[in-house]
Short mmCIF file of C-alpha atoms in Angstrom, two decimals:
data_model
loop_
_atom_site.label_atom_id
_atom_site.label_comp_id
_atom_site.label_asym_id
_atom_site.label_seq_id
_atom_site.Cartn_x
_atom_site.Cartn_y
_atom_site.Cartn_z
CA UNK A 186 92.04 92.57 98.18
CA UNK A 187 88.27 91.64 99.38
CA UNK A 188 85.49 93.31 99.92
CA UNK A 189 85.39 95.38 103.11
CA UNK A 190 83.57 98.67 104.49
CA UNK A 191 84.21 101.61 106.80
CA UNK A 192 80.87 102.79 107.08
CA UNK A 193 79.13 100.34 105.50
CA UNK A 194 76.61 98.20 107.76
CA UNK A 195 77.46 94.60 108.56
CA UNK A 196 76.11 92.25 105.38
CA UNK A 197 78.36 94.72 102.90
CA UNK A 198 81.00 92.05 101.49
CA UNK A 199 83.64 89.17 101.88
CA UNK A 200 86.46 89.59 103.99
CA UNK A 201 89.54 87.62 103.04
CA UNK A 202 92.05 86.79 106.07
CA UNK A 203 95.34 88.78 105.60
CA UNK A 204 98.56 86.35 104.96
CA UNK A 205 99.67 85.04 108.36
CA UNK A 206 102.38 87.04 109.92
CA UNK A 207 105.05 85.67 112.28
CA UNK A 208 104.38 84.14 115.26
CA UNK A 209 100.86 82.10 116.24
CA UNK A 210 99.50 85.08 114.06
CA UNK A 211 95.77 84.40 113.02
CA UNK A 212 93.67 85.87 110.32
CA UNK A 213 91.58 88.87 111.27
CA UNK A 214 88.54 88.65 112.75
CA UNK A 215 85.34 89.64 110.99
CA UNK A 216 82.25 91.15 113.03
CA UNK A 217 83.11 94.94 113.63
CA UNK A 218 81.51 97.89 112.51
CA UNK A 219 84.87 97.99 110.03
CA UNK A 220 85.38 94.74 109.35
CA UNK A 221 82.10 92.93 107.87
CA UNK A 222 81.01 89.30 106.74
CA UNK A 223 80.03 88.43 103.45
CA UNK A 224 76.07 88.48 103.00
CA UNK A 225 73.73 87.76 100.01
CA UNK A 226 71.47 90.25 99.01
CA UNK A 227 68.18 87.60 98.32
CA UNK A 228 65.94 89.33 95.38
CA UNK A 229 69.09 90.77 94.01
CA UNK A 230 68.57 92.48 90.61
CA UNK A 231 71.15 94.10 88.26
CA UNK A 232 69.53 97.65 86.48
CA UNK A 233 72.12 98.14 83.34
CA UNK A 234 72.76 101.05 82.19
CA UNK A 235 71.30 104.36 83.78
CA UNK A 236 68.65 102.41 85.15
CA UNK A 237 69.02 103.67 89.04
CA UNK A 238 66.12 102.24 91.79
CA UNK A 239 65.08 99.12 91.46
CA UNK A 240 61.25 98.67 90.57
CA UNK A 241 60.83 95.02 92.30
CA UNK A 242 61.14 94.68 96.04
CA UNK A 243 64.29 92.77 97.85
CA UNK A 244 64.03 90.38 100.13
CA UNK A 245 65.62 92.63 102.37
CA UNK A 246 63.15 95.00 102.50
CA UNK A 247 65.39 97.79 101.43
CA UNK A 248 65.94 100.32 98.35
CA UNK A 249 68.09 98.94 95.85
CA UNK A 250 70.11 101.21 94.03
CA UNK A 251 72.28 99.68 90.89
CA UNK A 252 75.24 101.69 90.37
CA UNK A 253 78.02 101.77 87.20
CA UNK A 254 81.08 100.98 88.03
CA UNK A 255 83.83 102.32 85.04
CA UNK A 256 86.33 104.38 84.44
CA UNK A 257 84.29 106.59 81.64
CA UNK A 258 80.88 106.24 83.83
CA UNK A 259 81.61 106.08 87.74
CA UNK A 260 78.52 106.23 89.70
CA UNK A 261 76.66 106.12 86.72
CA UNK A 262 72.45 105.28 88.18
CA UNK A 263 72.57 106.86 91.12
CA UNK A 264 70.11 109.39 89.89
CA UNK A 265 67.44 109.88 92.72
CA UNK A 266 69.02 110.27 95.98
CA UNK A 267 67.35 109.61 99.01
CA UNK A 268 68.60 109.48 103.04
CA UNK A 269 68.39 106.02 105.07
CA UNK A 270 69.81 102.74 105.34
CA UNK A 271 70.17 101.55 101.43
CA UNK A 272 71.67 99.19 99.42
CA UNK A 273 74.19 100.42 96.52
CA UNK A 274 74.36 97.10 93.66
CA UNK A 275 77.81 97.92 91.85
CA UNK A 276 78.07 96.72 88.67
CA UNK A 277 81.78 96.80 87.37
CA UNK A 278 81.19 96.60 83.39
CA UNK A 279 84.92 97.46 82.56
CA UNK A 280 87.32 95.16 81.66
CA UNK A 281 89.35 95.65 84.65
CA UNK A 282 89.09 94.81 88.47
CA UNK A 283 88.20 97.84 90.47
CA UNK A 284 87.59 99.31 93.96
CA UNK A 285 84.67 101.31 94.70
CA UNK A 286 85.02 103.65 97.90
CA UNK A 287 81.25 105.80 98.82
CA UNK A 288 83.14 108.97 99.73
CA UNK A 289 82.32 112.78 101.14
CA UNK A 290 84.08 114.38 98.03
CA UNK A 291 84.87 117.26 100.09
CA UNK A 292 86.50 115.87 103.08
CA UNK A 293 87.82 112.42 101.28
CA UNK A 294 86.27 110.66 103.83
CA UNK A 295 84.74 107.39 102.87
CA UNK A 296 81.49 105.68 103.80
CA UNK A 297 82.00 102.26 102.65
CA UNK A 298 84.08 100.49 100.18
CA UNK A 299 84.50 96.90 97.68
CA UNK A 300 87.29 95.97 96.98
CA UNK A 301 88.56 93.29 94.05
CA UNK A 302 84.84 93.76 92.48
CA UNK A 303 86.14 91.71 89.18
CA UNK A 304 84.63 92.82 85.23
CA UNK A 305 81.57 91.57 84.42
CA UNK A 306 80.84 90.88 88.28
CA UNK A 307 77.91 92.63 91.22
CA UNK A 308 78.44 93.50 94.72
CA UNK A 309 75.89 95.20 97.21
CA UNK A 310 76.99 97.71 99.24
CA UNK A 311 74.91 98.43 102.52
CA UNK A 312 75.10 101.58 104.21
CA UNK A 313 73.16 104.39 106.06
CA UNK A 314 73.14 108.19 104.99
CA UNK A 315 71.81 110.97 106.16
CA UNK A 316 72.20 114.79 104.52
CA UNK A 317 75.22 115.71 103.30
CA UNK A 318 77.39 115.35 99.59
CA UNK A 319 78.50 112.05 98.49
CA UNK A 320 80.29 110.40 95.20
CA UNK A 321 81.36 107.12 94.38
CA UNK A 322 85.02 106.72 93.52
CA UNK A 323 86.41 103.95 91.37
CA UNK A 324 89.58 102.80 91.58
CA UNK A 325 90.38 100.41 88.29
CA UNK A 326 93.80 98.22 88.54
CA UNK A 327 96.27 99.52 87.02
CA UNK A 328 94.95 103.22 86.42
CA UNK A 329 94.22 106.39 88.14
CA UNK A 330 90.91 106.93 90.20
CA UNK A 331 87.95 108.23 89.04
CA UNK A 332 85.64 110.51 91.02
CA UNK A 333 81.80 110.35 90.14
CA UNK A 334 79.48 113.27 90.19
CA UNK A 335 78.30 114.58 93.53
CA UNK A 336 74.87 113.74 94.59
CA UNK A 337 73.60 116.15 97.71
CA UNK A 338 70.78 114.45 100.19
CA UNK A 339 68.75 116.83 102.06
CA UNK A 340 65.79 116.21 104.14
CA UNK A 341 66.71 113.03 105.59
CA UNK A 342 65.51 111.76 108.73
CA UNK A 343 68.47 109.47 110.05
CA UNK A 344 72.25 110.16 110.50
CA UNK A 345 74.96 109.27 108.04
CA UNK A 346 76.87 105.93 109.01
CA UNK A 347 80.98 106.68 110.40
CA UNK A 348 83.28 107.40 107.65
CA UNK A 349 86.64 107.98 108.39
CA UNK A 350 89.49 109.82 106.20
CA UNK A 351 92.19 106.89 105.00
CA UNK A 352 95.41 106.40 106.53
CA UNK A 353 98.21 107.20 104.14
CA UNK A 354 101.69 105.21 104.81
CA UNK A 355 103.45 108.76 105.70
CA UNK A 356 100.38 109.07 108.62
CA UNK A 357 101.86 105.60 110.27
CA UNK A 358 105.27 106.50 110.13
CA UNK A 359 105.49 108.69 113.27
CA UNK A 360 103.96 106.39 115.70
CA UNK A 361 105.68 103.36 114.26
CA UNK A 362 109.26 104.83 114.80
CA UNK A 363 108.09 105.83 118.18
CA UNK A 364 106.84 102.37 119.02
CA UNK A 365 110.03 101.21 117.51
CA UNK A 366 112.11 103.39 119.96
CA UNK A 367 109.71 101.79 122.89
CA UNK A 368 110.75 98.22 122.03
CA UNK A 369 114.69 99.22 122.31
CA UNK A 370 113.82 100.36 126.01
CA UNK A 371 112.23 96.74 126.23
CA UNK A 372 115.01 94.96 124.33
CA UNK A 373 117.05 96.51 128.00
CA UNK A 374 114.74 95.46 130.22
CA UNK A 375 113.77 92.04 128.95
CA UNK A 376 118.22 91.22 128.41
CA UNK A 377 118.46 92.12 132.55
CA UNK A 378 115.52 90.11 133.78
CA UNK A 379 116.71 87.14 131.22
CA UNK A 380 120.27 87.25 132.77
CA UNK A 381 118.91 86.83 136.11
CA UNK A 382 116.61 83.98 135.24
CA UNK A 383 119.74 82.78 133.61
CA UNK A 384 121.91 83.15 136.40
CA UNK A 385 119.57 81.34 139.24
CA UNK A 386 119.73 78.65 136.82
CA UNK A 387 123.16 78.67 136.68
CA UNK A 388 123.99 78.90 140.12
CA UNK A 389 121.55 75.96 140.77
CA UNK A 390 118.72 78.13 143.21
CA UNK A 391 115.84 76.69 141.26
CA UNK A 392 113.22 78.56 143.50
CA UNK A 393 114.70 81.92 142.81
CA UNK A 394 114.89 80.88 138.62
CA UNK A 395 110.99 80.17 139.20
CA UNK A 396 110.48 83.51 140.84
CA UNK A 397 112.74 85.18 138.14
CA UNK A 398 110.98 83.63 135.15
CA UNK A 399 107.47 85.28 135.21
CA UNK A 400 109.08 88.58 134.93
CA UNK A 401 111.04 88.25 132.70
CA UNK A 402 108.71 86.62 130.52
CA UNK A 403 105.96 89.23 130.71
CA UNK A 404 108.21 91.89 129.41
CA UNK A 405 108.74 89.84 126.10
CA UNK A 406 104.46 89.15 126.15
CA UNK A 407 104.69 92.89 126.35
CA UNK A 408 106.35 93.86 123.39
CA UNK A 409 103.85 91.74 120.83
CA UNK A 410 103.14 94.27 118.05
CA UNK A 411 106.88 93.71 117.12
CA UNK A 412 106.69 90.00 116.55
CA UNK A 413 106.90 90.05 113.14
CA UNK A 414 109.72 91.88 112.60
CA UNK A 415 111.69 89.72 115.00
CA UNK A 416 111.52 86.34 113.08
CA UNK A 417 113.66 84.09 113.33
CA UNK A 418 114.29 85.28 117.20
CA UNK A 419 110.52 84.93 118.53
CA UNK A 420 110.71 81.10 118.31
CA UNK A 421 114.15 81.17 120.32
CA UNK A 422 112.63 82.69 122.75
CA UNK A 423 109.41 82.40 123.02
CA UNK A 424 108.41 79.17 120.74
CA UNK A 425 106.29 76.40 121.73
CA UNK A 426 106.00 72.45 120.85
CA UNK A 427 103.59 73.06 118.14
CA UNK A 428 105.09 71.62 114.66
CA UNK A 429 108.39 69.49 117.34
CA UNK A 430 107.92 66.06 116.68
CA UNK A 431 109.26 65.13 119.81
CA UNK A 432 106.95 67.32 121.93
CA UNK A 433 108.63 69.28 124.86
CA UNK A 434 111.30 66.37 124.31
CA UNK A 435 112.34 68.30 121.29
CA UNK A 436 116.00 69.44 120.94
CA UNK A 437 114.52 72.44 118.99
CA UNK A 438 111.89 73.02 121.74
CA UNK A 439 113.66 76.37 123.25
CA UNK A 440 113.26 79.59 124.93
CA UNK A 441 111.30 80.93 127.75
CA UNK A 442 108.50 78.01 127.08
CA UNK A 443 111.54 75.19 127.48
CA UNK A 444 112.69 76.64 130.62
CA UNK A 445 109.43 76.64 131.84
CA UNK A 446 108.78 73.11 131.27
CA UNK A 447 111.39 72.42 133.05
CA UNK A 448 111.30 74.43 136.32
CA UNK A 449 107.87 73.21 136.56
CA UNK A 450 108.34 69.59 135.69
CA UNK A 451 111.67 68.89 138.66
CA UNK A 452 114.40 69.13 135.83
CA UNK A 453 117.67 69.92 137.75
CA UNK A 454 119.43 72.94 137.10
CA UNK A 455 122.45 71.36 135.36
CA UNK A 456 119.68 69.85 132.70
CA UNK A 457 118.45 73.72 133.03
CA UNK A 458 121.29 75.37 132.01
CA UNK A 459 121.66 74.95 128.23
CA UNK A 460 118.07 76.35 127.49
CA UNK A 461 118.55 79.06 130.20
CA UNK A 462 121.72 79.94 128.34
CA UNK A 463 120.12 79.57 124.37
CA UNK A 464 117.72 81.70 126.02
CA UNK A 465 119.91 84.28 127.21
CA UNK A 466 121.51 84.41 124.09
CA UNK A 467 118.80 84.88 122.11
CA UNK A 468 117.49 87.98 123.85
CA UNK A 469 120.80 89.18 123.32
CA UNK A 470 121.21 88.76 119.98
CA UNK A 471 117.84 89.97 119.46
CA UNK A 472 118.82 93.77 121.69
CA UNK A 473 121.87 93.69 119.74
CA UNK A 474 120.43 93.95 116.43
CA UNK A 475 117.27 95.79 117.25
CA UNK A 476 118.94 98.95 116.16
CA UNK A 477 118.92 97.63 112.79
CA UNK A 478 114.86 96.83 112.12
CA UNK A 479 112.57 98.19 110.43
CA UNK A 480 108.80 97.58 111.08
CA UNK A 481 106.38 97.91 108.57
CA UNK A 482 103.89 101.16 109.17
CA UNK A 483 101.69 99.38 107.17
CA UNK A 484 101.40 96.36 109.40
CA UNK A 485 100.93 98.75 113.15
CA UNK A 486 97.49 98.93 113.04
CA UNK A 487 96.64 94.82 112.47
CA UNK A 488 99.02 94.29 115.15
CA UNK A 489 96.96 96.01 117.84
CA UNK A 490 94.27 93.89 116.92
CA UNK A 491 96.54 90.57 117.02
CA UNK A 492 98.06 90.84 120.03
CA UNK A 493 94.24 89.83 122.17
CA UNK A 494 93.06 87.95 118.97
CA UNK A 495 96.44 85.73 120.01
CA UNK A 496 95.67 85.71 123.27
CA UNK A 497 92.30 84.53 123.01
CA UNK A 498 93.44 81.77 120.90
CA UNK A 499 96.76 80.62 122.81
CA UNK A 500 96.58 81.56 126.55
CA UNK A 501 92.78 81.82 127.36
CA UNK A 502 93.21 78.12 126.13
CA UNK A 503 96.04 77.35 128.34
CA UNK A 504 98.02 76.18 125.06
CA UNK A 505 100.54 78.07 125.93
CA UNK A 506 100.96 76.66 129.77
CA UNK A 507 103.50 74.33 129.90
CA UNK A 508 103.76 74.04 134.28
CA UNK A 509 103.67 77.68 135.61
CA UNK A 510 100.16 78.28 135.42
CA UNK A 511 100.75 81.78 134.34
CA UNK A 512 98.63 82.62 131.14
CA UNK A 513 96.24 84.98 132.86
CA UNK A 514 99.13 87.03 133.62
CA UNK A 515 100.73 86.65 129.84
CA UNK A 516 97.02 87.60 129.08
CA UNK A 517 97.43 90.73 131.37
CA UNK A 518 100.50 91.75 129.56
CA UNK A 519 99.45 91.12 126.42
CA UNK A 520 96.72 93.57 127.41
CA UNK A 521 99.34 96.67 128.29
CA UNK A 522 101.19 95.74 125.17
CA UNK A 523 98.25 96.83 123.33
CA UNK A 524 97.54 99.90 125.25
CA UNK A 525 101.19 100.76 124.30
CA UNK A 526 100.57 100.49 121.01
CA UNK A 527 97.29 102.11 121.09
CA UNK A 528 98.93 105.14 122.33
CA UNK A 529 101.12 105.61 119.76
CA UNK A 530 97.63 105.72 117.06
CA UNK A 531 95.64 107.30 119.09
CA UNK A 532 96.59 110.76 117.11
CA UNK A 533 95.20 108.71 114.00
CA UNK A 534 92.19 107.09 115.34
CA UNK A 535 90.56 110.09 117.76
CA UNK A 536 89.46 111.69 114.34
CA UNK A 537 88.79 108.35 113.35
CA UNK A 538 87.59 105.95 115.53
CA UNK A 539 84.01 107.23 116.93
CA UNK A 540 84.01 103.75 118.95
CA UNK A 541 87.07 105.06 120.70
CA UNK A 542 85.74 105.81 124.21
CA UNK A 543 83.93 102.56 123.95
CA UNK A 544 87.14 100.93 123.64
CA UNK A 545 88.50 102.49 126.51
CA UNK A 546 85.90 101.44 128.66
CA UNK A 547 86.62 97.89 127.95
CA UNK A 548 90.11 97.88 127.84
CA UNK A 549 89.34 99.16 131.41
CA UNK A 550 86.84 96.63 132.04
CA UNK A 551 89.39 93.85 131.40
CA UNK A 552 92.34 94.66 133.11
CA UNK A 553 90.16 95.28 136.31
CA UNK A 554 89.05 91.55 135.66
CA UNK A 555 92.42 90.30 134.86
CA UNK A 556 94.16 91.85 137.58
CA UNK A 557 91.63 90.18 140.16
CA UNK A 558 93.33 87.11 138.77
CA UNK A 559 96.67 88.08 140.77
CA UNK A 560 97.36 87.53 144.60
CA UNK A 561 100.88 89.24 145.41
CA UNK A 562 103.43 87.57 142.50
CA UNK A 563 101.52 84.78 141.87
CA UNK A 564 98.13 84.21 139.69
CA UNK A 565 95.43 82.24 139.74
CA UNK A 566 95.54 79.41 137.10
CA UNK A 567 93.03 78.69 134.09
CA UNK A 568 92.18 75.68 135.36
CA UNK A 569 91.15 76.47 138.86
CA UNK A 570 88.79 79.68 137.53
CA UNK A 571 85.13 78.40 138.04
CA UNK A 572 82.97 78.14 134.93
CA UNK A 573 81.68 81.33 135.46
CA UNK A 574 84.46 82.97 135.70
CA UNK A 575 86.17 81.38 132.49
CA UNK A 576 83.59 82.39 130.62
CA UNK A 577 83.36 86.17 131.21
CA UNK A 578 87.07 86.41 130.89
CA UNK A 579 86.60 84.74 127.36
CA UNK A 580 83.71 87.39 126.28
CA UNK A 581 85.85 90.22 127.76
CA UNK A 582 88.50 89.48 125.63
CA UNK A 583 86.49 88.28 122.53
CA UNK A 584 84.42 91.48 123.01
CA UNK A 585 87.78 93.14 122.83
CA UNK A 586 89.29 91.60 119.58
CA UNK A 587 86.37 92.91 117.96
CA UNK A 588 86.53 96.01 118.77
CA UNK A 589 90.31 96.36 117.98
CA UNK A 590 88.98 94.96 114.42
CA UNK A 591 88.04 98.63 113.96
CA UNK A 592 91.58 99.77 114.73
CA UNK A 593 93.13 97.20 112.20
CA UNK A 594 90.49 98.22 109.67
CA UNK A 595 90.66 102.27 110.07
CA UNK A 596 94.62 102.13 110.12
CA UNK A 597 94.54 99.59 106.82
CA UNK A 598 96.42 101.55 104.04
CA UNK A 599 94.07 102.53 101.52
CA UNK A 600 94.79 103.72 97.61
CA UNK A 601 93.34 106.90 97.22
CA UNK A 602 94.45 107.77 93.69
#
């Protein structure tokens, strides 16, 4: 895995995008307090052994402090402790691949972390601490961790930067069943409102199918942390053109997007039917074996943060709009789908998360904005908003995908031992 940090300051290491999940899944933003870009450290020098401080000055203008990194001398230079922001060179001079996690050593809490630091190899560590107890713990591949010796800071003038305890897999299982559980009462709803798109269609009212569509489509934008675990079923019902050769003209082109295209575009309901009815089966197929999935606790906490990153990428875009004009309202659900699922954590992250309320506030923020967007049952398309408008729905959401970066980062699974 990359370099990341929970306390540590932006600048602290390389963050590697996660392995793209199903759906239009995209890799996870950097740019959170949790979730950090890579930076060089200019001036960067490498004390060996017990040196500790650095005697030259950094380009950086802060106190370099080169630290050991091995199983038989973890922590090793950190020999003068001092409070304020600070820079922590590790130095892995094992054989073996390590992580490095800046913990409280009474609380397990940890203040920043590197991860994959390879033999032979230097990363800087940025971070901000005030008084308290702290020890590095190393983490080699392959073999147990290694706690350093404590180091106590007193008299220091600043706070200490968050640190959060790490989420075990056992802490995710809880609120994953009970999401799980939450998408079954969905799986209900979305099969009823389905049937009666499906049934306009097939009784030829085309203005009640367009009326019945929305709906019934909002419930599946709903459900969005559970993507991944549907697979084969999200691109029956809700795929797009993207990858179809033959565009919207595409005998694979189904689902809710394919119906769409055609309500919107004067098909007549007897060319209707057969993707009403693939759709309707699909979101049958899909309650009926519900039941039987399993979602990954592991994977929760990235979803929260996927569903708006998605959103921002597909239906603030309008890529995703293929006639009903409708992707500020997918954007609205998409928005209580991650409230649902922020519910569920919010055990986990309220010791956690000290950004929290913050989130709140803009989660908040948003749906006031989005719902301004809707006029009785129908909603304002992108492409009538005026600049102005565009644009602070675009920083709304972008300002929320980076804060959810914290939730995907704080939830991540962490080895401990």
């Amino acid at each position: 895995m990359p370099e990341t940090a929970v306390g540590a300051e932006p600048g602290t290491g390389d963050v590697a995008a996660p392995p793209p999940p199903a759906r239009r899944r995209t890799a996870l933003l950097t740019g959170g307090v949790l979730a950090v870009a890579a930076a060089t450290v200019a001036g960067l020098l490498v004390a060996h052994g017990s040196g500790g401080r650095h005697e030259a000055a950094t380009a950086d203008g802060l106190p370099h402090t080169s630290v050991e990194v091995t199983p038989a001398g973890c922590g090793r230079g950190w020999s003068r402790p001092e409070g304020g922001r600070q820079v922590f060179d590790l130095h892995n001079t094992s054989s073996t691949a390590a992580e490095v996690d800046l913990t409280d050593p009474r609380t397990g809490a940890v203040y920043g972390e590197v991860e994959g630091l390879a033999p032979g190899t230097v990363r800087p560590l940025r971070v901000t601490l005030g008084n308290g107890t702290y020890a590095f713990k190393c983490l080699p591949d392959d073999a147990d961790a290694v706690t350093g010796p404590t180091v106590r800071i007193t008299g220091a003038k600043v706070r200490s930067g968050p640190a959060a305890v790490p989420v075990t897999q056992q802490d995710l299982i809880p609120p994953t069943l009970a999401y799980q559980k939450w998408i079954q009462a969905r799986t209900v709803e979305l099969e009823r409102k389905t049937d009666a798109l499906r049934d306009a269609v097939d009784r030829g009212d085309l203005a009640a199918a367009r009326a019945a569509w929305l709906p019934a489509h909002l419930v599946y934008e709903r459900m969005g942390a559970a993507y991944g675990t549907f697979g084969d079923a999200d691109g029956q019902i809700d795929g797009t053109t993207a990858g179809l050769s033959g565009g919207v003209h595409d005998k694979d082109f189904t689902g809710f997007h394919r119906v769409e295209y055609g309500l919107w575009h004067g098909e007549s309901a007897s060319a209707l039917r057969g993707p009403a009815d693939r759709l309707a089966a699909a979101v049958h197929a899909l309650r009926a074996g519900w039941p039987d999935q399993r979602m990954d606790p592991a994977d929760v906490g990235l979803r929260a943060h996927e569903i708006l990153e998605n959103t921002v990428q597909f239906e603030l875009t309008g890529r995703t709009d293929y006639g009903s004009g409708t992707n500020l309202a997918t954007a609205r659900a998409n928005l209580d789908g991650t409230r649902v699922l922020l519910g569920y954590l919010r055990p986990l992250l309220s010791t956690r998360d000290s950004g929290l309320p913050g989130l709140d506030s803009w989660l908040d923020r948003t749906q006031r904005l989005l719902d301004s967007f809707r006029h009785g049952r129908s909603w304002t398309p992108l492409t009538r908003l005026t600049r102005t408008r565009r644009e602070t729905v675009d920083a709304d959401l972008g300002e929320l995908v980076e804060r959810l970066a914290d939730v995907a980062a704080l939830t991540d699974v962490r080895r401990t031992a």
